[in-house]
Coordinates of C-alpha atoms and ligand atoms in Angstrom, one line a residue:
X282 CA -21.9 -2.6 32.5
X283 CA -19.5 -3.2 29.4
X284 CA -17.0 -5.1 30.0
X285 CA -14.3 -3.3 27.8
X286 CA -13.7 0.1 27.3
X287 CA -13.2 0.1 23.7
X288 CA -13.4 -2.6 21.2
X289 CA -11.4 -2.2 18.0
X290 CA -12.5 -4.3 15.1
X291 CA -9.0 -5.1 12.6
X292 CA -5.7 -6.0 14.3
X293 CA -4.1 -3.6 11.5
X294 CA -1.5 -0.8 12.4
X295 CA -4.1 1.6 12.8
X296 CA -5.8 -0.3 15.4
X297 CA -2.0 -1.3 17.0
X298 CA -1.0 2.3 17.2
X299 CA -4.5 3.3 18.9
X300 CA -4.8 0.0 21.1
X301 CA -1.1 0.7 22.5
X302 CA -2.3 3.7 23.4
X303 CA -5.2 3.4 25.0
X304 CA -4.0 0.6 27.0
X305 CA -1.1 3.3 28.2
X306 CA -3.7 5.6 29.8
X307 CA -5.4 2.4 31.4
X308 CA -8.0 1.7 28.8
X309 CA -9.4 -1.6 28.4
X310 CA -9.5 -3.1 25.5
X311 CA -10.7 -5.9 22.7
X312 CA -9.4 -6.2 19.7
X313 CA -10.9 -8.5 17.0
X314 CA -9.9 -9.6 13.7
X315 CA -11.6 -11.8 11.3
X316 CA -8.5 -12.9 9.8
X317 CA -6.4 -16.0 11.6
X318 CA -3.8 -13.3 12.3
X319 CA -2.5 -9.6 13.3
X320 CA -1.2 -6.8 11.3
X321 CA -3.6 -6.6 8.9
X322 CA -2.1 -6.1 5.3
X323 CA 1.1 -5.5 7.3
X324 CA 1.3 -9.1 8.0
X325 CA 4.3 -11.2 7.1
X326 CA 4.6 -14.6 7.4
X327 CA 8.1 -17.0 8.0
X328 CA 8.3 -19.0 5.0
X329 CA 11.8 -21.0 4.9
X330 CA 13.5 -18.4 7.1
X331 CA 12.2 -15.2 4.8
X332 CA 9.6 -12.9 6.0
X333 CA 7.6 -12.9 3.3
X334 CA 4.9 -9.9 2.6
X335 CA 2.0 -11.8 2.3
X336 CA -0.7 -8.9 1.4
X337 CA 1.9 -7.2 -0.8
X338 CA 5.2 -5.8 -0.8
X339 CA 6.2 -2.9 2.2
X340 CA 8.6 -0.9 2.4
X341 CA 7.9 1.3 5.1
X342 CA 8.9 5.3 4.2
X343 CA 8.1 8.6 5.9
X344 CA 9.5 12.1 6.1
X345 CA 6.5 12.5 9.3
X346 CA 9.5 13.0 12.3
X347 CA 6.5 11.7 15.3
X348 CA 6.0 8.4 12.9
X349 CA 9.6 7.7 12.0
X350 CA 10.3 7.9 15.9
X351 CA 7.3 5.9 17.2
X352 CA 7.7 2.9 15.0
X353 CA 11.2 2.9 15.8
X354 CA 10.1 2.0 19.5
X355 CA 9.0 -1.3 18.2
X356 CA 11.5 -2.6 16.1
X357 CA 14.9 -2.1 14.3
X358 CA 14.9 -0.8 10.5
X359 CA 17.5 -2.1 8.4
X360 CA 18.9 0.0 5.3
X361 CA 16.7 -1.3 2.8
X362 CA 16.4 1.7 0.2
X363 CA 13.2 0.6 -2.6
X364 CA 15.3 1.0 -6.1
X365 CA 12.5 -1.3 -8.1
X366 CA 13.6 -2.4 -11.9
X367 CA 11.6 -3.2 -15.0
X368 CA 11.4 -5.6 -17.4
X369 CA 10.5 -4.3 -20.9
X370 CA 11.0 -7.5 -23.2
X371 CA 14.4 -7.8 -23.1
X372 CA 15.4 -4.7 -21.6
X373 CA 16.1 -3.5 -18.7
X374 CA 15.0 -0.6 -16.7
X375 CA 15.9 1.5 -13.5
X376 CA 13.3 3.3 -11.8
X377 CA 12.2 5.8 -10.9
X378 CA 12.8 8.0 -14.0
X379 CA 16.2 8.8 -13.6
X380 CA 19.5 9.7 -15.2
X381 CA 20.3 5.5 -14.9
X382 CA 16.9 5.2 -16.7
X383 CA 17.8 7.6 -19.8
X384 CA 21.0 6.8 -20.3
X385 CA 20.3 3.3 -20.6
X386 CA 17.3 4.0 -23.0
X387 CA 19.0 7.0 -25.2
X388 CA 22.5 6.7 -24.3
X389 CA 23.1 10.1 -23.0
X390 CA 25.8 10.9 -20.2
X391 CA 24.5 13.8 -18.8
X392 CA 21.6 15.5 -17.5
X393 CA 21.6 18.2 -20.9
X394 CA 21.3 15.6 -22.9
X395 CA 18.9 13.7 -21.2
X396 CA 16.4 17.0 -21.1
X397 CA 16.9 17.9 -24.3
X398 CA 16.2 14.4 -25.2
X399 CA 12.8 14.3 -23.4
X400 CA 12.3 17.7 -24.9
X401 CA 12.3 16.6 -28.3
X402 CA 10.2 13.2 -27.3
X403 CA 7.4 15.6 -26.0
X404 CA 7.4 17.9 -28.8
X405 CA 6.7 15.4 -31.3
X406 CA 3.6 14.5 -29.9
X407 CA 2.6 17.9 -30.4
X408 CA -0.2 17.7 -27.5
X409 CA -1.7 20.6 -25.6
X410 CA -4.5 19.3 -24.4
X411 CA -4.8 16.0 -23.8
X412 CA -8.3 13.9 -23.1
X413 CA -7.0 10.6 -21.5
X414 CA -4.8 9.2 -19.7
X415 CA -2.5 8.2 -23.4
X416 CA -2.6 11.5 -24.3
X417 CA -1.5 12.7 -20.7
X418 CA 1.3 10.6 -20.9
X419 CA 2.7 11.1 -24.6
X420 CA 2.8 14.8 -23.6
X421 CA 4.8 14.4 -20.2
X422 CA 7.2 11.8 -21.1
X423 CA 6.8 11.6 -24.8
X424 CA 6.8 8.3 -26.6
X425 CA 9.5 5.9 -25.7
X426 CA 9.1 5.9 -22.0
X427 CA 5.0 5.7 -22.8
X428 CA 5.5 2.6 -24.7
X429 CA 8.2 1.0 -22.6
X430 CA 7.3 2.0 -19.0
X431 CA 4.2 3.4 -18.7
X432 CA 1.6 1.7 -20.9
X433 CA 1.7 -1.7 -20.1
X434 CA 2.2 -1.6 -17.1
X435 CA -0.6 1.0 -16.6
X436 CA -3.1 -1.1 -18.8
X437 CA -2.3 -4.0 -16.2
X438 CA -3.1 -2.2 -13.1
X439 CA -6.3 -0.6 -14.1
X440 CA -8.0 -3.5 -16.6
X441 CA -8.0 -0.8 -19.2
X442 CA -6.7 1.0 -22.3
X443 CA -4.7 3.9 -21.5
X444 CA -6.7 6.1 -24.2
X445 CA -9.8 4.6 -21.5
X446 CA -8.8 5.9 -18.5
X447 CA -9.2 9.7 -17.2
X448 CA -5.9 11.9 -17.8
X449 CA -6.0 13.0 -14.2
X450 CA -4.9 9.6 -12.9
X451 CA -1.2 11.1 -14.2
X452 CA -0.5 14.6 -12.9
X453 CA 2.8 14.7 -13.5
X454 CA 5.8 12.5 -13.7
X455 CA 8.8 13.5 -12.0
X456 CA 11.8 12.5 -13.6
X457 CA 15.0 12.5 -11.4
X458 CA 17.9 14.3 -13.3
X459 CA 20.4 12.5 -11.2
X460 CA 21.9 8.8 -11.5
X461 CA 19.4 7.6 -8.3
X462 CA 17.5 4.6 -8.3
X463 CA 15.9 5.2 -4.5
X464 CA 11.9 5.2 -5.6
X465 CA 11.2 7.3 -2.6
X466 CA 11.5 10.9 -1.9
X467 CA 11.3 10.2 2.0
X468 CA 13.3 11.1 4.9
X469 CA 13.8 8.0 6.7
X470 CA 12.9 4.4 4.8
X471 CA 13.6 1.0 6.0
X472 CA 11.9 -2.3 7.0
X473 CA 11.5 -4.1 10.5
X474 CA 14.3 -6.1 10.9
X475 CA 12.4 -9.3 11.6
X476 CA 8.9 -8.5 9.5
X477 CA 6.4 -6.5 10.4
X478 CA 4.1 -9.1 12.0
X479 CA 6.4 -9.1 15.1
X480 CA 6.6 -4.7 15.5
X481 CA 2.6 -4.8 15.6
X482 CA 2.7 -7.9 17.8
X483 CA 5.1 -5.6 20.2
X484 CA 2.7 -2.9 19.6
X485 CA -0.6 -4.5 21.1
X486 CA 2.0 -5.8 23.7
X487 CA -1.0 -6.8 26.5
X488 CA -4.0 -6.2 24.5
X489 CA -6.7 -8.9 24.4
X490 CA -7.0 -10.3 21.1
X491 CA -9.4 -12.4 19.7
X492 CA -8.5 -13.7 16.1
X493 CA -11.2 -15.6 13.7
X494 CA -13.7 -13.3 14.9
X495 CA -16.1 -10.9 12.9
X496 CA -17.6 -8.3 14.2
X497 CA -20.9 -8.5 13.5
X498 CA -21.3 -12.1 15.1
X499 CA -19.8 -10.6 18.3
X500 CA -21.7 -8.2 18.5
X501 CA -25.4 -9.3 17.6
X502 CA -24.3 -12.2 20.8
X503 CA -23.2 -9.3 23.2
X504 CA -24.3 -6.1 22.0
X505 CA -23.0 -4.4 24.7
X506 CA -19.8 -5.6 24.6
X507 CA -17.7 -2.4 24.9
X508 CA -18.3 1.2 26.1
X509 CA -17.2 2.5 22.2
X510 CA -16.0 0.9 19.4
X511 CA -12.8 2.1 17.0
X512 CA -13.9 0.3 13.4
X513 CA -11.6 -0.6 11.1
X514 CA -13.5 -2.2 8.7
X515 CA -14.5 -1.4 5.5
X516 CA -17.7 1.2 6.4
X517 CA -20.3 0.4 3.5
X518 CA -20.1 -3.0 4.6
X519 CA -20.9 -1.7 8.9
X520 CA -24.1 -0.3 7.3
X521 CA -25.1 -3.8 4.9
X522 CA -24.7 -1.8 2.3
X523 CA -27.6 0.0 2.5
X524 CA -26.2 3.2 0.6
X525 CA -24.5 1.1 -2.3
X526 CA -21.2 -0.6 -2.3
X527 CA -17.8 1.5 -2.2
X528 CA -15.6 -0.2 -5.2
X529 CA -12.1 -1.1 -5.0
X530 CA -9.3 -3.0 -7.0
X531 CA -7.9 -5.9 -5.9
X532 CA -5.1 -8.2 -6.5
X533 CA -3.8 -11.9 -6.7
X534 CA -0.7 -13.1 -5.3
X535 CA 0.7 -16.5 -6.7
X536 CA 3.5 -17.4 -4.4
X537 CA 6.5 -20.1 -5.1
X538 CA 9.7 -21.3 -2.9
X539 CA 12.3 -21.9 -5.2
X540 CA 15.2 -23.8 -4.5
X541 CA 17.9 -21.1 -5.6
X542 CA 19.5 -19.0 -3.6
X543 CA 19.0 -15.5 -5.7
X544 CA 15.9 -15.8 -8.2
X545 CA 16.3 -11.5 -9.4
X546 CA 18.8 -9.8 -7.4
X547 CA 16.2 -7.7 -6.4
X548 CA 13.6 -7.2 -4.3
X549 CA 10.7 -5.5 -7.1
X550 CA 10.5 -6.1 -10.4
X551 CA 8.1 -4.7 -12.6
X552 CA 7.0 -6.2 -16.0
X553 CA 6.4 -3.4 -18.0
X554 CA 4.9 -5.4 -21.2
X555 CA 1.4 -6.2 -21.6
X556 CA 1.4 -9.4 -22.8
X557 CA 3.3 -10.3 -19.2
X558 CA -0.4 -10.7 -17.1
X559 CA 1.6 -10.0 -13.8
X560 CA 2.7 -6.3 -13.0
X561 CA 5.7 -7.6 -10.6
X562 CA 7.5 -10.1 -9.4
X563 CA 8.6 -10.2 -5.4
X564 CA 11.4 -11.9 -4.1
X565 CA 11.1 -11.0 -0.2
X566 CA 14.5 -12.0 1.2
X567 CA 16.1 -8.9 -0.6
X568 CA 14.2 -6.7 1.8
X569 CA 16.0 -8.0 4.7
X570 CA 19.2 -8.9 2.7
X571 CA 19.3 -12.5 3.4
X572 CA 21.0 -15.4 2.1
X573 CA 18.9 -18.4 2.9
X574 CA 19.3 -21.2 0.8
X575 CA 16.1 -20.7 -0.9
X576 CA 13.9 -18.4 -1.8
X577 CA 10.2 -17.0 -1.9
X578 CA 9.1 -14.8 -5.0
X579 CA 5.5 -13.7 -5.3
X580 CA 3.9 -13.1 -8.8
X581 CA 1.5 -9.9 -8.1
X582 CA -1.6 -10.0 -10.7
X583 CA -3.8 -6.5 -10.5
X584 CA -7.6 -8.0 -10.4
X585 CA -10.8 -6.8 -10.5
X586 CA -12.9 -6.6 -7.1
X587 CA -16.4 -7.8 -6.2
X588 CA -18.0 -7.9 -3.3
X589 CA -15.8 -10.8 -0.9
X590 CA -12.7 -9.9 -2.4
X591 CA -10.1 -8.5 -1.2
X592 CA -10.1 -5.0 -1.7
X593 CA -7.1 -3.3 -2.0
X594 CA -7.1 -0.2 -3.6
X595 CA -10.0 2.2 -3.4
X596 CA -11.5 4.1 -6.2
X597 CA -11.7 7.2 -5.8
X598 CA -13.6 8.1 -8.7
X599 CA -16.7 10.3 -8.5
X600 CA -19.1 8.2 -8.1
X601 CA -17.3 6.5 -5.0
X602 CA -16.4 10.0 -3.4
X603 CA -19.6 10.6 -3.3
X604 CA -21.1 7.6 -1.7
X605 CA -18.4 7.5 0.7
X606 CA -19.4 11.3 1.9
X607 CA -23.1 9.4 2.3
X608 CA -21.7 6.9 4.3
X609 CA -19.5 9.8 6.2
X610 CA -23.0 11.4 6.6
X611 CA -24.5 8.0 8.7
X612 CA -21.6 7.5 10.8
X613 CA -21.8 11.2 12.3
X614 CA -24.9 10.3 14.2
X615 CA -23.1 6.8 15.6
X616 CA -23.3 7.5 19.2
X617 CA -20.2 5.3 20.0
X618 CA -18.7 4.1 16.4
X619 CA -15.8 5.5 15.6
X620 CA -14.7 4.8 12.0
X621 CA -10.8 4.1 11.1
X622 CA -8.1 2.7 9.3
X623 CA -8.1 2.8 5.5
X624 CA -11.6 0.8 5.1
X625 CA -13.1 2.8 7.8
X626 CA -11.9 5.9 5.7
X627 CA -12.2 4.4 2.4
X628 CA -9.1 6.2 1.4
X629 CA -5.2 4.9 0.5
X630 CA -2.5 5.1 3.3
X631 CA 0.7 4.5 3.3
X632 CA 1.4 2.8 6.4
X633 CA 3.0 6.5 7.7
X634 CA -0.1 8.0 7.0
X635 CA -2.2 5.3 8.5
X636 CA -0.1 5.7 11.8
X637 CA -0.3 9.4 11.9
X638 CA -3.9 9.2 11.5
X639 CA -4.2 7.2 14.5
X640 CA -1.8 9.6 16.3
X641 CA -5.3 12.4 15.7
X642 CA -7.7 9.2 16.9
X643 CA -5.7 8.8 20.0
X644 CA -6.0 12.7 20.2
X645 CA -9.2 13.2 19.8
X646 CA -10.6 9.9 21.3
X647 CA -7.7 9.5 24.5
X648 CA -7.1 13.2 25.3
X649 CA -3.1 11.8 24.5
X650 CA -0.9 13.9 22.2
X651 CA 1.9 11.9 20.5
X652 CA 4.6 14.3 19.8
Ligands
LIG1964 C1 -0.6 -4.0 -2.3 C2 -0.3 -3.0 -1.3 C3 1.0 -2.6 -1.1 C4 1.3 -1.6 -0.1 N1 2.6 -1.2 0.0 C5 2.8 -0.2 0.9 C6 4.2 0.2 1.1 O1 5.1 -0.2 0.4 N2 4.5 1.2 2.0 C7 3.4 1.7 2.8 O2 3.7 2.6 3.6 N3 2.2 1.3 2.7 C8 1.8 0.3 1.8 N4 0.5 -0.1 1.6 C9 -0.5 0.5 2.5 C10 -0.7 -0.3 3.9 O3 -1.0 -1.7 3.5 C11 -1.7 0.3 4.7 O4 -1.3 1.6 5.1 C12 -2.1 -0.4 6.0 O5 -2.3 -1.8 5.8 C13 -3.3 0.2 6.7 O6 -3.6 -0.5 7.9 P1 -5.0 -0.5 8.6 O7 -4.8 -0.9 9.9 O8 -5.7 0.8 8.3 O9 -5.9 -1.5 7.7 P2 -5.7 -3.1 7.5 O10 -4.3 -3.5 7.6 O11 -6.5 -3.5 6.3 O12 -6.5 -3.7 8.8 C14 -7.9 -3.8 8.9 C15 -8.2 -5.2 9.5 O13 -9.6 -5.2 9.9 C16 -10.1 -6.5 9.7 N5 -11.5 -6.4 9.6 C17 -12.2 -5.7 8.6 N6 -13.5 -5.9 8.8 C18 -13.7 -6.6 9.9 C19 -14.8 -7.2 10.6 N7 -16.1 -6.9 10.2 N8 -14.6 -8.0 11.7 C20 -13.4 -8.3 12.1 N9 -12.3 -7.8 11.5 C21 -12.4 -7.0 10.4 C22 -9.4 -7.0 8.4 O14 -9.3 -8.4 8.4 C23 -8.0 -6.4 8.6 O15 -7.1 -7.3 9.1 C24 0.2 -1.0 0.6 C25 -1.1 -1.4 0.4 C26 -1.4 -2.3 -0.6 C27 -2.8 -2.7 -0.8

């Protein structure tokens, strides 16, 4: 006899949204993380009264109705609207693209001008068909926003010369012809009044959670532990890597209390310059507008990943996609492994997506559709 219905490795959102669930229908269940904490990447962390986002900035968006209305049952989103800056030497930058961006590069008033401006920067590259990511670039935005905006900062992120990466890592670059500085697109945008860390601790409510413990220790001492398992791990390393190992990019955070009370006036700031080796500097009280005394800004470096790292980003490159469909192969013939989450799927989520992906686990897994 198991003793749980369900064991769900990671205490991420993906496992909070199915966990809540499943204990709603009168599921039993476990939920283990290896970490010393919940959330996941989610996690924030009280640090001098600020919640500061410890695996990275979040700004939670969605324009998914069912998502905007279930997190909303778990906490209280402020106004926060994401309107990032960069840092070019010693200018300075609104983003995204927008009529605020031009005007303060070219010194055009109006959207006209600012097209015909872009226009003529394309043009003079003369490219039709460009063969990296450089090329891509010149021929979308045309040279000034490349050098300023785009090249650095893309060199940074990647470890490698635009005119080395693949042109299809840019399809297209939408520039905003309005004065707009909101980065997202989204319906609905906001952050949990009070960090995230406390909406997923809401979410697993109940749920039995064992922290500082990895999965497969648990399970080689009781194997039969749980009548089916939800996985939220990274899947090459569930099968020891026996296929090959999925790569990712990763980061490095280098954190700092300062004692000022507002370091940047904003909460992202993105160093544009190569020469600068971070890509952006946090300063987390600006997400939840506060006015503590000090502060806590995090200096974001991209890094490359190896095995034990953190990964972060996956890489969905061709050789990856393909070894992930291998691993995709294996788990169709796990008899009671489910495989979740954005490790389990090897594939970027925004939190939304992450959520609404466990709305179709808790469909197909719980019978329960979450309007
Ligand atoms: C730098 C960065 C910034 C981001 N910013 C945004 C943003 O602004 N807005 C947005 O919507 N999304 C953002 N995201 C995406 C967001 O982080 C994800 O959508 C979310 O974290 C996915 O949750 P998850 O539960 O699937 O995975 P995770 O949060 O990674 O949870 C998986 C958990 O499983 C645990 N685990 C793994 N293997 C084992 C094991 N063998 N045993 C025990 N435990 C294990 C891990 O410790 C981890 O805690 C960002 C991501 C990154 C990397």
């Amino acid at each position: 006899m198991s003793q749980y219905d369900y064991l769900i490795v990671g205490a991420g959102i993906s496992s909070a949204v199915f966990a809540h669930e499943a204990a709603k229908v009168g599921k039993t269940c476990l939920v283990i993380d290896r970490r010393p904490h919940i959330a996941g990447n989610i996690y924030t962390k009280e640090v001098e009264g600020i919640n500061v986002h410890v695996y990275g900035a979040h700004i939670f968006h969605t324009s998914i109705r069912r998502v905007w209305d279930y997190v909303n049952q778990f906490a209280e989103f402020n106004n926060y609207v994401n309107s990032p800056v960069a840092i070019y030497k010693d200018e300075l930058y609104n983003l995204p693209f927008n009529m605020n961006t031009f005007s303060k590069m070219w010194g055009v008033k109006t959207p006209a001008e600012a097209q015909a401006k872009i226009d003529e920067q394309r043009a003079a590259e003369g490219i039709t068909d460009p063969k990296n990511l450089e090329e891509q670039a010149l021929s979308l935005a045309g040279r000034d926003i490349f050098e300023k905006l785009i090249k650095g900062y893309t060199e940074k992120q990647w470890g490698r010369d635009c005119k080395d990466l693949p042109a299809s890592i840019i399809k297209r670059l939408p520039f905003r012809m309005r004065f707009d500085n909101n980065y997202f697109n989204d319906r609905w945008q906001g952050i949990p009044m009070g960090g995230y860390t406390k909406m997923v601790e809401r979410m697993f409510g109940d749920s039995e959670i064992r922290l500082n413990t990895e999965y497969r220790d648990l399970i080689a001492a009781e194997p039969d532990i749980a009548d089916r398992i939800i996985y939220c791990g990274p899947i090459d390393e569930f099968y020891d890597f026996k296929l090959g190992t999925l790569g990712y990019r990763s980061l490095r955070f280098e954190s700092e209390i300062l004692d000022e009370v507002n370091h940047q006036g904003n909460a992202v700031v993105n160093y544009t310059e190569r020469e600068i080796p971070w890509t952006r500097i946090i300063e987390h009280k600006h997400f939840e507008y506060g006015d503590q005394p000090k502060t806590v800004v995090t200096r974001e470096y991209p890094a490359d990943w190896k095995p034990g790292d953190e990964p972060y980003y996956p890489i969905n490159d061709e050789r990856n996609t393909k070894l992930y469909g291998e691993y995709a192969e294996l788990a169709k013939s796990e008899g009671k492994v489910v495989f979740a989450g954005r490790l389990g799927g090897y594939k970027y989520y925004d939190m939304d997506k992450a959520i609404d992906a466990a709305f179709d686990l808790v469909e197909s897994e719980l019978g329960v559709h979450i309007e």
